[in-house]
Tab-separated table of C-alpha atoms in Angstrom:
chain	number	residue	atom	x	y	z
A	985	MET	CA	-22.232	-25.029	115.986
A	986	SER	CA	-23.229	-26.172	119.414
A	987	GLU	CA	-21.353	-23.640	121.493
A	988	THR	CA	-23.693	-21.625	123.668
A	989	ILE	CA	-23.227	-18.015	124.602
A	990	THR	CA	-23.043	-16.778	128.117
A	991	ALA	CA	-23.363	-13.177	129.151
A	992	MET	CA	-19.986	-11.561	129.385
A	993	PRO	CA	-18.820	-10.575	132.858
A	994	GLY	CA	-18.863	-6.879	133.525
A	995	THR	CA	-21.131	-6.131	130.604
A	996	THR	CA	-22.924	-2.864	131.013
A	997	ASP	CA	-26.189	-3.702	132.719
A	998	VAL	CA	-29.222	-2.974	130.629
A	999	SER	CA	-32.807	-4.003	131.040
A	1000	ALA	CA	-34.309	-6.715	128.892
A	1001	ALA	CA	-36.596	-4.172	127.271
A	1002	SER	CA	-33.613	-2.108	126.191
A	1003	VAL	CA	-34.396	-1.871	122.471
A	1004	HIS	CA	-32.964	1.105	120.596
A	1005	GLN	CA	-33.185	2.220	116.993
A	1006	MET	CA	-29.653	2.667	115.741
A	1007	SER	CA	-27.564	2.323	112.626
A	1008	MET	CA	-24.982	-0.420	112.233
A	1009	GLN	CA	-22.332	2.298	112.620
A	1010	GLN	CA	-23.751	3.257	115.995
A	1011	ALA	CA	-24.241	-0.358	117.049
A	1012	LEU	CA	-20.628	-1.264	116.241
A	1013	ASN	CA	-19.337	1.880	117.931
A	1014	ARG	CA	-21.300	1.053	121.052
A	1015	ALA	CA	-20.078	-2.546	121.049
A	1016	LEU	CA	-16.447	-1.414	120.806
A	1017	ASP	CA	-16.989	1.136	123.572
A	1018	GLU	CA	-18.355	-1.572	125.865
A	1019	VAL	CA	-15.626	-4.071	124.978
A	1020	LEU	CA	-12.985	-1.445	125.837
A	1021	ALA	CA	-14.717	-0.806	129.169
A	1022	ASP	CA	-15.160	-4.503	129.971
A	1023	ASN	CA	-11.676	-5.752	129.110
A	1024	PRO	CA	-8.647	-3.576	129.938
A	1025	LYS	CA	-6.550	-5.733	127.589
A	1026	THR	CA	-8.553	-4.635	124.544
A	1027	VAL	CA	-6.755	-2.311	122.125
A	1028	ILE	CA	-8.148	-0.843	118.912
A	1029	PHE	CA	-6.014	0.487	116.093
A	1030	GLY	CA	-5.798	1.062	112.377
A	1031	GLU	CA	-5.521	3.789	109.800
A	1032	ASP	CA	-7.469	6.843	111.038
A	1033	CYS	CA	-9.057	4.834	113.870
A	1034	GLY	CA	-7.824	7.183	116.582
A	1035	ARG	CA	-8.117	10.928	116.206
A	1036	LEU	CA	-10.486	10.853	113.243
A	1037	GLY	CA	-12.630	8.007	114.565
A	1038	GLY	CA	-12.388	5.945	111.403
A	1039	VAL	CA	-13.424	6.819	107.877
A	1040	PHE	CA	-16.785	5.151	108.566
A	1041	ARG	CA	-17.015	6.636	112.107
A	1042	ILE	CA	-17.013	3.201	113.724
A	1043	THR	CA	-14.362	4.193	116.292
A	1044	ASP	CA	-15.721	7.728	116.690
A	1045	GLY	CA	-15.012	9.178	120.129
A	1046	LEU	CA	-13.327	6.068	121.487
A	1047	GLN	CA	-9.818	7.551	121.667
A	1048	ALA	CA	-11.065	10.593	123.584
A	1049	LYS	CA	-12.924	8.347	126.014
A	1050	HIS	CA	-10.476	5.476	126.484
A	1051	GLY	CA	-7.140	7.131	125.790
A	1052	GLU	CA	-4.425	7.116	123.162
A	1053	ASP	CA	-2.864	3.944	124.564
A	1054	ARG	CA	-5.947	1.903	123.779
A	1055	VAL	CA	-7.335	3.468	120.601
A	1056	PHE	CA	-4.711	4.717	118.194
A	1057	ASP	CA	-3.702	5.467	114.633
A	1058	THR	CA	-1.245	3.368	112.696
A	1059	PRO	CA	0.913	4.059	109.664
A	1060	LEU	CA	-0.549	3.182	106.288
A	1061	ALA	CA	0.839	-0.353	106.370
A	1062	GLU	CA	-1.556	-3.276	106.763
A	1063	SER	CA	1.251	-5.780	107.214
A	1064	GLY	CA	2.332	-3.695	110.205
A	1065	ILE	CA	-1.188	-3.428	111.608
A	1066	LEU	CA	-1.667	-7.191	111.553
A	1067	GLY	CA	1.934	-7.978	112.472
A	1068	MET	CA	1.593	-5.777	115.532
A	1069	SER	CA	-1.634	-7.608	116.374
A	1070	VAL	CA	0.321	-10.871	116.532
A	1071	GLY	CA	2.826	-9.407	118.979
A	1072	LEU	CA	0.149	-7.805	121.125
A	1073	ALA	CA	-1.814	-11.055	121.273
A	1074	MET	CA	1.347	-12.949	122.279
A	1075	ALA	CA	1.793	-10.407	125.071
A	1076	GLY	CA	-1.716	-11.029	126.381
A	1077	PHE	CA	-3.650	-8.253	124.701
A	1078	HIS	CA	-6.941	-8.575	122.820
A	1079	PRO	CA	-6.358	-6.520	119.677
A	1080	ILE	CA	-9.225	-5.324	117.495
A	1081	PRO	CA	-7.372	-4.049	114.426
A	1082	GLU	CA	-9.142	-2.477	111.489
A	1083	VAL	CA	-8.265	-2.804	107.830
A	1084	GLN	CA	-9.754	0.376	106.442
A	1085	PHE	CA	-11.147	-1.246	103.293
A	1086	ASP	CA	-11.401	-4.915	102.326
A	1087	GLY	CA	-9.062	-4.510	99.365
A	1088	PHE	CA	-6.307	-3.405	101.743
A	1089	ALA	CA	-6.298	-6.818	103.437
A	1090	TYR	CA	-4.167	-8.258	100.633
A	1091	PRO	CA	-0.896	-6.663	101.822
A	1092	ALA	CA	-1.489	-8.323	105.209
A	1093	ILE	CA	-2.312	-11.803	103.915
A	1094	ASN	CA	1.020	-13.149	105.124
A	1095	GLN	CA	0.397	-11.927	108.668
A	1096	ILE	CA	-3.205	-13.179	108.634
A	1097	VAL	CA	-2.629	-16.579	107.040
A	1098	CYS	CA	0.898	-17.504	108.134
A	1099	GLN	CA	0.910	-16.005	111.626
A	1100	ILE	CA	-2.492	-15.132	113.104
A	1101	ALA	CA	-4.260	-18.246	111.836
A	1102	ARG	CA	-1.455	-20.631	112.833
A	1103	MET	CA	0.170	-19.325	116.001
A	1104	ASN	CA	-2.119	-21.248	118.319
A	1105	TYR	CA	-1.503	-24.456	116.344
A	1106	ARG	CA	2.227	-23.834	116.021
A	1107	SER	CA	2.629	-23.165	119.739
A	1108	ARG	CA	0.540	-26.194	120.746
A	1109	GLY	CA	-2.059	-23.938	122.282
A	1110	THR	CA	0.261	-21.802	124.375
A	1111	LEU	CA	-0.077	-18.693	122.184
A	1112	PRO	CA	-3.738	-18.142	121.314
A	1113	MET	CA	-4.561	-15.236	119.010
A	1114	PRO	CA	-7.659	-13.499	120.423
A	1115	ILE	CA	-7.750	-11.040	117.540
A	1116	THR	CA	-10.898	-9.604	115.975
A	1117	LEU	CA	-10.019	-8.163	112.575
A	1118	ARG	CA	-12.652	-5.671	111.448
A	1119	VAL	CA	-12.902	-5.429	107.672
A	1120	PRO	CA	-15.416	-3.034	106.064
A	1121	SER	CA	-16.488	-5.350	103.267
A	1122	PHE	CA	-18.409	-5.851	100.035
A	1123	GLY	CA	-19.610	-3.244	97.548
A	1124	GLY	CA	-22.663	-1.049	97.368
A	1125	ILE	CA	-21.121	2.394	97.902
A	1126	ARG	CA	-19.753	2.911	94.392
A	1127	ALA	CA	-16.210	3.198	95.628
A	1128	PRO	CA	-13.039	3.045	93.533
A	1129	GLU	CA	-10.954	-0.074	93.015
A	1130	HIS	CA	-9.719	-1.907	96.153
A	1131	HIS	CA	-12.509	-0.285	98.217
A	1132	GLY	CA	-15.123	-2.965	97.572
A	1133	GLU	CA	-14.238	-6.658	97.657
A	1134	SER	CA	-15.852	-9.862	98.813
A	1135	LEU	CA	-13.111	-11.883	100.452
A	1136	GLU	CA	-15.077	-14.358	102.572
A	1137	ALA	CA	-14.049	-17.426	100.568
A	1138	LEU	CA	-10.356	-16.526	100.904
A	1139	PHE	CA	-10.597	-16.178	104.662
A	1140	ALA	CA	-12.911	-19.165	105.102
A	1141	HIS	CA	-10.391	-21.382	103.332
A	1142	VAL	CA	-7.692	-20.714	105.934
A	1143	PRO	CA	-7.603	-23.202	108.826
A	1144	GLY	CA	-7.577	-21.392	112.147
A	1145	LEU	CA	-9.726	-18.436	111.159
A	1146	LYS	CA	-13.370	-17.867	111.957
A	1147	VAL	CA	-15.361	-15.622	109.624
A	1148	VAL	CA	-18.572	-13.764	110.390
A	1149	SER	CA	-20.623	-11.075	108.680
A	1150	PRO	CA	-23.611	-9.332	110.299
A	1151	SER	CA	-26.516	-8.152	108.168
A	1152	ASN	CA	-28.263	-5.799	110.593
A	1153	PRO	CA	-27.478	-3.502	113.553
A	1154	HIS	CA	-28.652	-5.925	116.244
A	1155	ASP	CA	-26.472	-8.770	115.009
A	1156	ALA	CA	-23.571	-6.368	114.449
A	1157	TYR	CA	-23.662	-5.261	118.072
A	1158	HIS	CA	-23.862	-8.738	119.591
A	1159	LEU	CA	-21.623	-10.532	117.099
A	1160	LEU	CA	-18.834	-7.982	117.558
A	1161	LYS	CA	-19.023	-8.231	121.342
A	1162	TYR	CA	-19.030	-12.007	121.025
A	1163	ALA	CA	-16.139	-12.101	118.549
A	1164	ALA	CA	-14.056	-9.860	120.806
A	1165	THR	CA	-14.268	-12.411	123.629
A	1166	ARG	CA	-13.230	-15.406	121.513
A	1167	PRO	CA	-9.822	-16.998	122.076
A	1168	ASP	CA	-9.506	-17.517	118.304
A	1169	PRO	CA	-8.979	-15.000	115.527
A	1170	VAL	CA	-12.228	-13.815	113.951
A	1171	ILE	CA	-12.480	-12.006	110.615
A	1172	PHE	CA	-15.386	-9.608	111.147
A	1173	MET	CA	-16.734	-8.554	107.751
A	1174	GLU	CA	-18.867	-5.431	108.081
A	1175	PRO	CA	-21.190	-4.815	105.099
A	1176	LYS	CA	-20.244	-1.213	104.440
A	1177	SER	CA	-23.341	-0.496	102.348
A	1178	ARG	CA	-25.478	-1.278	105.427
A	1179	TYR	CA	-23.626	1.001	107.860
A	1180	TRP	CA	-26.224	3.766	107.704
A	1181	GLN	CA	-29.539	1.888	107.789
A	1182	LYS	CA	-31.178	1.874	111.183
A	1183	GLY	CA	-32.795	-1.063	112.902
A	1184	PRO	CA	-33.844	-2.243	116.350
A	1185	VAL	CA	-31.004	-3.280	118.651
A	1186	ASN	CA	-31.770	-5.071	121.883
A	1187	LEU	CA	-28.760	-4.241	124.037
A	1188	SER	CA	-29.614	-6.811	126.686
A	1189	SER	CA	-27.028	-9.560	126.892
A	1190	ALA	CA	-29.967	-11.956	127.243
A	1191	ALA	CA	-30.923	-10.998	123.689
A	1192	THR	CA	-27.909	-12.829	122.291
A	1193	GLU	CA	-29.867	-16.061	122.036
A	1194	VAL	CA	-32.211	-14.554	119.503
A	1195	SER	CA	-31.866	-11.933	116.851
A	1196	ALA	CA	-34.195	-9.069	116.179
A	1197	ASN	CA	-35.713	-9.310	112.743
A	1198	ASP	CA	-35.853	-6.266	110.528
A	1199	ASP	CA	-39.378	-5.566	111.723
A	1200	GLY	CA	-38.380	-5.934	115.374
A	1201	THR	CA	-39.705	-9.444	115.833
A	1202	ALA	CA	-37.320	-12.072	117.042
A	1203	PRO	CA	-37.276	-15.363	115.188
A	1204	SER	CA	-35.117	-18.301	116.097
A	1205	GLY	CA	-31.385	-18.514	115.789
A	1206	SER	CA	-28.591	-18.585	118.314
A	1207	LEU	CA	-25.957	-15.933	117.730
A	1208	THR	CA	-23.396	-18.639	117.018
A	1209	GLY	CA	-25.367	-19.970	114.074
A	1210	ALA	CA	-27.514	-18.896	111.164
A	1211	ARG	CA	-30.722	-16.906	111.505
A	1212	VAL	CA	-34.024	-17.429	109.747
A	1213	ALA	CA	-34.638	-13.861	108.597
A	1214	ARG	CA	-37.963	-14.761	107.005
A	1215	GLU	CA	-39.895	-17.986	107.067
A	1216	GLY	CA	-41.217	-19.524	103.859
A	1217	ARG	CA	-42.274	-22.826	102.302
A	1218	HIS	CA	-41.174	-22.974	98.652
A	1219	VAL	CA	-37.562	-21.846	98.225
A	1220	THR	CA	-34.698	-21.014	100.618
A	1221	LEU	CA	-32.537	-18.020	99.761
A	1222	VAL	CA	-29.160	-18.319	101.516
A	1223	ALA	CA	-27.251	-15.053	101.986
A	1224	TRP	CA	-25.038	-13.063	104.340
A	1225	GLY	CA	-23.962	-9.471	104.897
A	1226	ALA	CA	-25.443	-6.896	102.556
A	1227	MET	CA	-27.224	-9.479	100.389
A	1228	VAL	CA	-29.641	-10.411	103.179
A	1229	SER	CA	-31.680	-7.221	102.900
A	1230	ARG	CA	-31.827	-7.606	99.125
A	1231	CYS	CA	-33.045	-11.191	99.488
A	1232	LEU	CA	-35.747	-9.997	101.882
A	1233	GLN	CA	-36.876	-7.526	99.201
A	1234	VAL	CA	-36.927	-10.348	96.663
A	1235	ALA	CA	-39.018	-12.448	99.038
A	1236	GLU	CA	-41.634	-9.674	99.205
A	1237	LEU	CA	-41.773	-9.505	95.402
A	1238	ALA	CA	-41.970	-13.294	95.056
A	1239	ALA	CA	-44.921	-13.299	97.437
A	1240	GLU	CA	-46.823	-11.208	94.871
A	1241	ASP	CA	-46.447	-14.177	92.508
A	1242	GLY	CA	-47.571	-16.674	95.125
A	1243	ILE	CA	-44.078	-17.956	95.912
A	1244	ASP	CA	-43.233	-18.207	99.597
A	1245	ILE	CA	-39.521	-17.571	100.156
A	1246	GLU	CA	-37.481	-18.407	103.234
A	1247	VAL	CA	-34.401	-16.242	103.786
A	1248	LEU	CA	-31.561	-17.784	105.760
A	1249	ASP	CA	-28.953	-15.297	107.006
A	1250	LEU	CA	-25.854	-17.452	107.526
A	1251	ARG	CA	-24.009	-14.890	109.703
A	1252	TRP	CA	-21.070	-17.294	110.273
A	1253	LEU	CA	-19.192	-18.141	107.090
A	1254	LYS	CA	-16.641	-20.280	108.904
A	1255	PRO	CA	-17.865	-22.461	110.402
A	1256	ILE	CA	-21.105	-22.576	108.405
A	1257	ASP	CA	-24.232	-23.613	110.282
A	1258	ALA	CA	-24.883	-26.814	108.314
A	1259	GLU	CA	-27.727	-27.828	110.631
A	1260	ALA	CA	-29.638	-24.638	109.875
A	1261	LEU	CA	-29.156	-25.235	106.147
A	1262	ALA	CA	-30.461	-28.785	106.527
A	1263	ARG	CA	-33.482	-27.629	108.542
A	1264	SER	CA	-34.438	-24.909	106.093
A	1265	VAL	CA	-33.847	-26.705	102.796
A	1266	GLY	CA	-35.196	-29.936	104.259
A	1267	LYS	CA	-38.450	-28.034	104.484
A	1268	THR	CA	-38.423	-26.000	101.242
A	1269	ARG	CA	-36.559	-28.601	99.097
A	1270	ARG	CA	-35.174	-25.835	96.862
A	1271	ALA	CA	-32.281	-23.462	97.504
A	1272	VAL	CA	-30.607	-20.463	95.868
A	1273	VAL	CA	-27.337	-19.097	97.291
A	1274	VAL	CA	-26.688	-15.392	96.736
A	1275	HIS	CA	-23.311	-13.712	97.159
A	1276	GLU	CA	-21.364	-10.765	95.783
A	1277	ALA	CA	-18.098	-12.639	95.322
A	1278	PRO	CA	-17.252	-14.224	91.970
A	1279	LEU	CA	-18.952	-17.535	91.153
A	1280	THR	CA	-15.979	-19.830	90.744
A	1281	SER	CA	-14.779	-21.309	94.049
A	1282	GLY	CA	-17.028	-18.878	95.887
A	1283	LEU	CA	-18.649	-19.778	99.195
A	1284	GLY	CA	-21.834	-20.641	97.294
A	1285	ALA	CA	-20.158	-23.861	96.188
A	1286	GLU	CA	-19.511	-24.836	99.809
A	1287	VAL	CA	-23.085	-24.021	100.777
A	1288	ALA	CA	-24.426	-26.026	97.826
A	1289	GLN	CA	-22.366	-29.055	98.864
A	1290	LEU	CA	-23.526	-28.847	102.492
A	1291	ILE	CA	-27.137	-28.725	101.288
A	1292	THR	CA	-26.581	-31.603	98.895
A	1293	GLN	CA	-25.011	-33.641	101.680
A	1294	SER	CA	-28.008	-33.295	103.962
A	1295	CYS	CA	-30.911	-32.924	101.522
A	1296	PHE	CA	-29.888	-34.847	98.389
A	1297	ALA	CA	-32.751	-37.324	98.537
A	1298	THR	CA	-35.464	-34.696	98.827
A	1299	LEU	CA	-34.096	-31.800	96.761
A	1300	LYS	CA	-36.397	-30.833	93.899
A	1301	ALA	CA	-33.661	-29.054	91.938
A	1302	PRO	CA	-29.895	-28.575	91.985
A	1303	VAL	CA	-28.854	-25.714	94.256
A	1304	GLU	CA	-28.614	-22.507	92.222
A	1305	ARG	CA	-25.987	-19.818	92.699
A	1306	VAL	CA	-26.623	-16.133	91.952
A	1307	THR	CA	-23.310	-14.346	92.380
A	1308	GLY	CA	-20.948	-11.713	91.101
A	1309	PHE	CA	-19.075	-12.508	87.909
A	1310	ASP	CA	-15.580	-13.940	87.508
A	1311	VAL	CA	-14.047	-10.488	87.079
A	1312	PRO	CA	-12.318	-8.067	89.442
A	1313	TYR	CA	-14.872	-6.284	91.604
A	1314	PRO	CA	-15.774	-3.275	89.446
A	1315	SER	CA	-15.645	0.270	90.755
A	1316	GLY	CA	-18.169	3.086	90.673
A	1317	ASP	CA	-21.490	2.699	88.902
A	1318	LEU	CA	-20.390	-0.537	87.220
A	1319	GLU	CA	-21.037	-2.387	90.452
A	1320	ASP	CA	-24.773	-2.174	89.675
A	1321	GLU	CA	-24.115	-4.603	86.830
A	1322	TYR	CA	-21.997	-6.868	89.014
A	1323	ILE	CA	-23.785	-7.241	92.344
A	1324	PRO	CA	-26.698	-9.714	92.122
A	1325	ASN	CA	-29.761	-7.592	91.515
A	1326	ILE	CA	-33.379	-8.370	92.158
A	1327	ASP	CA	-34.069	-9.703	88.667
A	1328	ARG	CA	-31.051	-12.011	88.672
A	1329	ILE	CA	-32.128	-13.443	92.024
A	1330	LEU	CA	-35.704	-13.893	90.739
A	1331	PHE	CA	-34.323	-15.743	87.698
A	1332	GLY	CA	-32.410	-18.050	90.042
A	1333	ILE	CA	-35.603	-18.735	91.948
A	1334	GLN	CA	-37.437	-19.405	88.689
A	1335	ARG	CA	-34.783	-21.945	87.674
A	1336	VAL	CA	-35.205	-24.025	90.834
A	1337	LEU	CA	-38.986	-23.740	90.580
A	1338	GLU	CA	-39.252	-25.046	87.023
A	1339	TYR	CA	-36.566	-27.739	87.216
A	1340	ARG	CA	-37.915	-31.188	86.492
A	1341	ARG	CA	-36.042	-34.461	86.887
A	1342	GLY	CA	-35.362	-36.678	83.901
B	1120	MET	CA	-24.461	18.871	106.179
B	1121	ALA	CA	-20.833	18.591	107.196
B	1122	GLU	CA	-17.909	20.987	106.924
B	1123	ILE	CA	-14.635	19.969	105.353
B	1124	SER	CA	-11.567	22.152	105.809
B	1125	PHE	CA	-8.929	22.209	103.093
B	1126	PRO	CA	-5.471	23.276	104.280
B	1127	LEU	CA	-2.918	24.924	102.054
B	1128	PRO	CA	-1.052	22.062	100.361
B	1129	ASP	CA	2.651	21.934	99.592
B	1130	LEU	CA	2.665	23.654	96.224
B	1131	GLY	CA	5.840	21.926	95.166
B	1132	GLU	CA	9.534	21.600	95.940
B	1133	GLY	CA	8.998	21.837	99.674
B	1134	LEU	CA	7.667	25.395	99.724
B	1135	ILE	CA	6.440	26.277	103.192
B	1136	GLU	CA	4.103	29.209	102.510
B	1137	ALA	CA	2.190	31.144	99.884
B	1138	THR	CA	0.733	34.617	99.557
B	1139	VAL	CA	-2.870	35.169	98.544
B	1140	LEU	CA	-3.110	37.317	95.414
B	1141	ASP	CA	-6.835	37.136	94.782
B	1142	TRP	CA	-9.771	34.966	95.747
B	1143	LEU	CA	-11.826	33.724	92.802
B	1144	VAL	CA	-14.689	32.471	94.962
B	1145	GLU	CA	-16.557	33.874	97.941
B	1146	PRO	CA	-18.450	32.417	100.911
B	1147	GLY	CA	-21.881	31.136	99.948
B	1148	GLN	CA	-20.790	30.245	96.437
B	1149	GLN	CA	-21.229	26.717	95.065
B	1150	VAL	CA	-18.044	25.446	93.415
B	1151	GLU	CA	-17.249	22.450	91.273
B	1152	ARG	CA	-14.287	20.146	91.604
B	1153	ASN	CA	-11.230	21.522	89.760
B	1154	GLN	CA	-12.770	24.994	89.480
B	1155	PRO	CA	-10.052	27.630	90.165
B	1156	ILE	CA	-10.660	29.032	93.649
B	1157	VAL	CA	-7.672	31.245	94.472
B	1158	GLU	CA	-4.606	32.838	92.926
B	1159	LEU	CA	-1.505	32.292	95.019
B	1160	GLU	CA	2.069	33.441	94.778
B	1161	THR	CA	5.034	31.516	96.080
B	1162	THR	CA	8.723	32.318	95.908
B	1163	LYS	CA	8.760	30.217	92.738
B	1164	SER	CA	5.668	31.194	90.833
B	1165	ALA	CA	2.126	32.500	90.763
B	1166	LEU	CA	-0.583	29.913	90.245
B	1167	GLU	CA	-4.285	29.209	90.327
B	1168	LEU	CA	-5.332	26.546	92.799
B	1169	PRO	CA	-8.145	24.236	91.632
B	1170	SER	CA	-10.829	23.200	94.077
B	1171	PRO	CA	-10.151	19.754	95.540
B	1172	GLN	CA	-13.877	19.003	95.579
B	1173	ALA	CA	-17.381	20.228	94.890
B	1174	GLY	CA	-19.308	21.964	97.641
B	1175	LYS	CA	-20.503	25.270	99.030
B	1176	VAL	CA	-17.816	27.657	100.259
B	1177	VAL	CA	-18.328	28.400	103.951
B	1178	ARG	CA	-15.185	30.347	104.821
B	1179	ILE	CA	-12.011	31.533	103.135
B	1180	HIS	CA	-8.813	32.283	105.026
B	1181	GLY	CA	-6.445	35.103	104.157
B	1182	ALA	CA	-7.096	38.419	102.382
B	1183	PRO	CA	-5.051	39.429	99.331
B	1184	GLY	CA	-1.514	40.097	100.510
B	1185	ASP	CA	-1.729	37.729	103.485
B	1186	THR	CA	0.749	34.868	103.793
B	1187	ILE	CA	-0.505	31.394	104.687
B	1188	ASN	CA	1.704	28.545	105.884
B	1189	VAL	CA	1.422	25.097	104.348
B	1190	GLY	CA	-0.979	23.053	106.472
B	1191	GLU	CA	-2.982	26.021	107.722
B	1192	PRO	CA	-6.661	26.292	106.779
B	1193	LEU	CA	-7.226	27.821	103.356
B	1194	ILE	CA	-10.891	27.216	102.617
B	1195	VAL	CA	-13.828	25.427	104.253
B	1196	PHE	CA	-16.544	23.655	102.260
B	1197	GLU	CA	-19.984	22.515	103.243
B	1198	VAL	CA	-20.849	19.109	101.787
B	1199	PRO	CA	-23.865	16.811	102.076
B	1200	ASP	CA	-23.690	14.152	104.767
B	1201	ASP	CA	-24.108	11.347	102.264
B	1202	THR	CA	-20.466	11.114	101.327
B	1203	ALA	CA	-19.415	7.735	102.639
B	1204	GLY	CA	-16.246	8.307	104.578
B	1205	ILE	CA	-13.366	9.176	102.290
B	1206	VAL	CA	-14.694	7.483	99.170
B	1207	GLY	CA	-18.012	6.323	97.795
B	1208	THR	CA	-21.568	7.402	98.433
B	1209	VAL	CA	-24.134	6.369	100.982
B	1210	PRO	CA	-26.575	4.015	99.229
B	1211	LYS	CA	-30.191	5.077	99.192
B	1212	ASP	CA	-32.858	2.648	100.240
B	1213	GLU	CA	-34.972	2.582	97.119
B	1214	ALA	CA	-38.183	0.739	96.467
B	1215	PRO	CA	-37.191	-2.490	94.742
B	1216	LYS	CA	-37.744	-2.570	90.988
B	1217	ARG	CA	-38.415	-5.788	89.107
B	1218	ARG	CA	-38.848	-6.925	85.524
B	1219	VAL	CA	-38.918	-10.668	86.166
B	1220	ARG	CA	-42.083	-12.380	87.297
B	1221	LEU	CA	-42.186	-15.903	88.695
B	1222	SER	CA	-44.372	-18.598	87.257
B	1223	ALA	CA	-44.502	-22.042	88.751
B	1224	VAL	CA	-46.890	-24.890	89.171
B	1225	LEU	CA	-46.077	-26.009	92.666
B	1226	ASP	CA	-46.779	-29.657	93.234
B	1227	GLU	CA	-47.071	-30.021	96.970
B	1228	ASP	CA	-45.749	-33.594	97.179
């Protein structure tokens, strides 16, 4: 992606040294608060988003501060939430609807795929859909069925949608503010298992060009592309959302065995930053993609193809995929057996390390 | 810790109120989910109400003989903050555990 980010007009002025420790919950809440203040056309709604402040507290306090006309509750009907978003967008609003849990997006697939994703195309550009759909996503909280899903490949397959998933509070804050100013619909997949972990957030709009690392350092990576979360020489781990922190743990363990792992946090799942993949794997010559979604037709296949396209001649091994299994996302404690764990990721690394041609 | 208030539910067939017969728990007591917490009488029947959740009882509303309307507070629980919204639990950041070790001869060509 070559698009550059400019500071948004009217953004709350903060100093460049404005780094705060906050959870992803707090970072997202702050971003929404500022978007509401910056753009009077922004409206936020969903099940329990108003009075309660959301079941994950992401919209906490926003109704009291910005009013019931701008932050409000909806009936328990996702098709209505997203259908209303279409109408509001046609009328010039910038809706930020919430689907309370990822599994509840299915009843709204018609509105998302057949209306939101296509209206701009269908109207020859006269009816853009500046909608940011927030979807608490992925597993990791041992929830019941329909409360933990990994839908990125479904959304990424739909022309007209952009898909993004932050892995840390800093990216969550800036990516949400950025998504909310886009003229196109963005599916914003929040890794719900990472809501509570705190990290450094640089609130300065100038900090959008770089991303704070988990230790507060700021490696390369424009907000519109992937981020090198850890530099390494031997193998690239490609991940997004909640899997990034797990891959960083794996990288620490691999270092004990003398293996130097690079972790690439994709952030954008549509479009995927193919240049960042080429840069990283061009250097390491080995790659393992890690995701929670099932293996078959998962986004790992797309990532593997992009890597093969750019690095085929120099790859030392076929791209490995460490993923969930081809079963419905299991509920409760069973998710420990489903989500790629540290040992499964280490096995994937071992496979690309020991592969020999011929 | 957070407090969760449990209002008197509709006990069936559109009843609008119930009378407290006897409390089976008291403030300060730890209760389990489905443990009987109060005996109630409606115009239809007398019944024991099971606890909707585990937690420590903070307050109870209504002495024996008092009438409570459906939707009014019945009991307040104190619960740990690590319940994740309405479902699930907040994951703990644990030290990573491994069984697999890597072995590789890295040719640096």
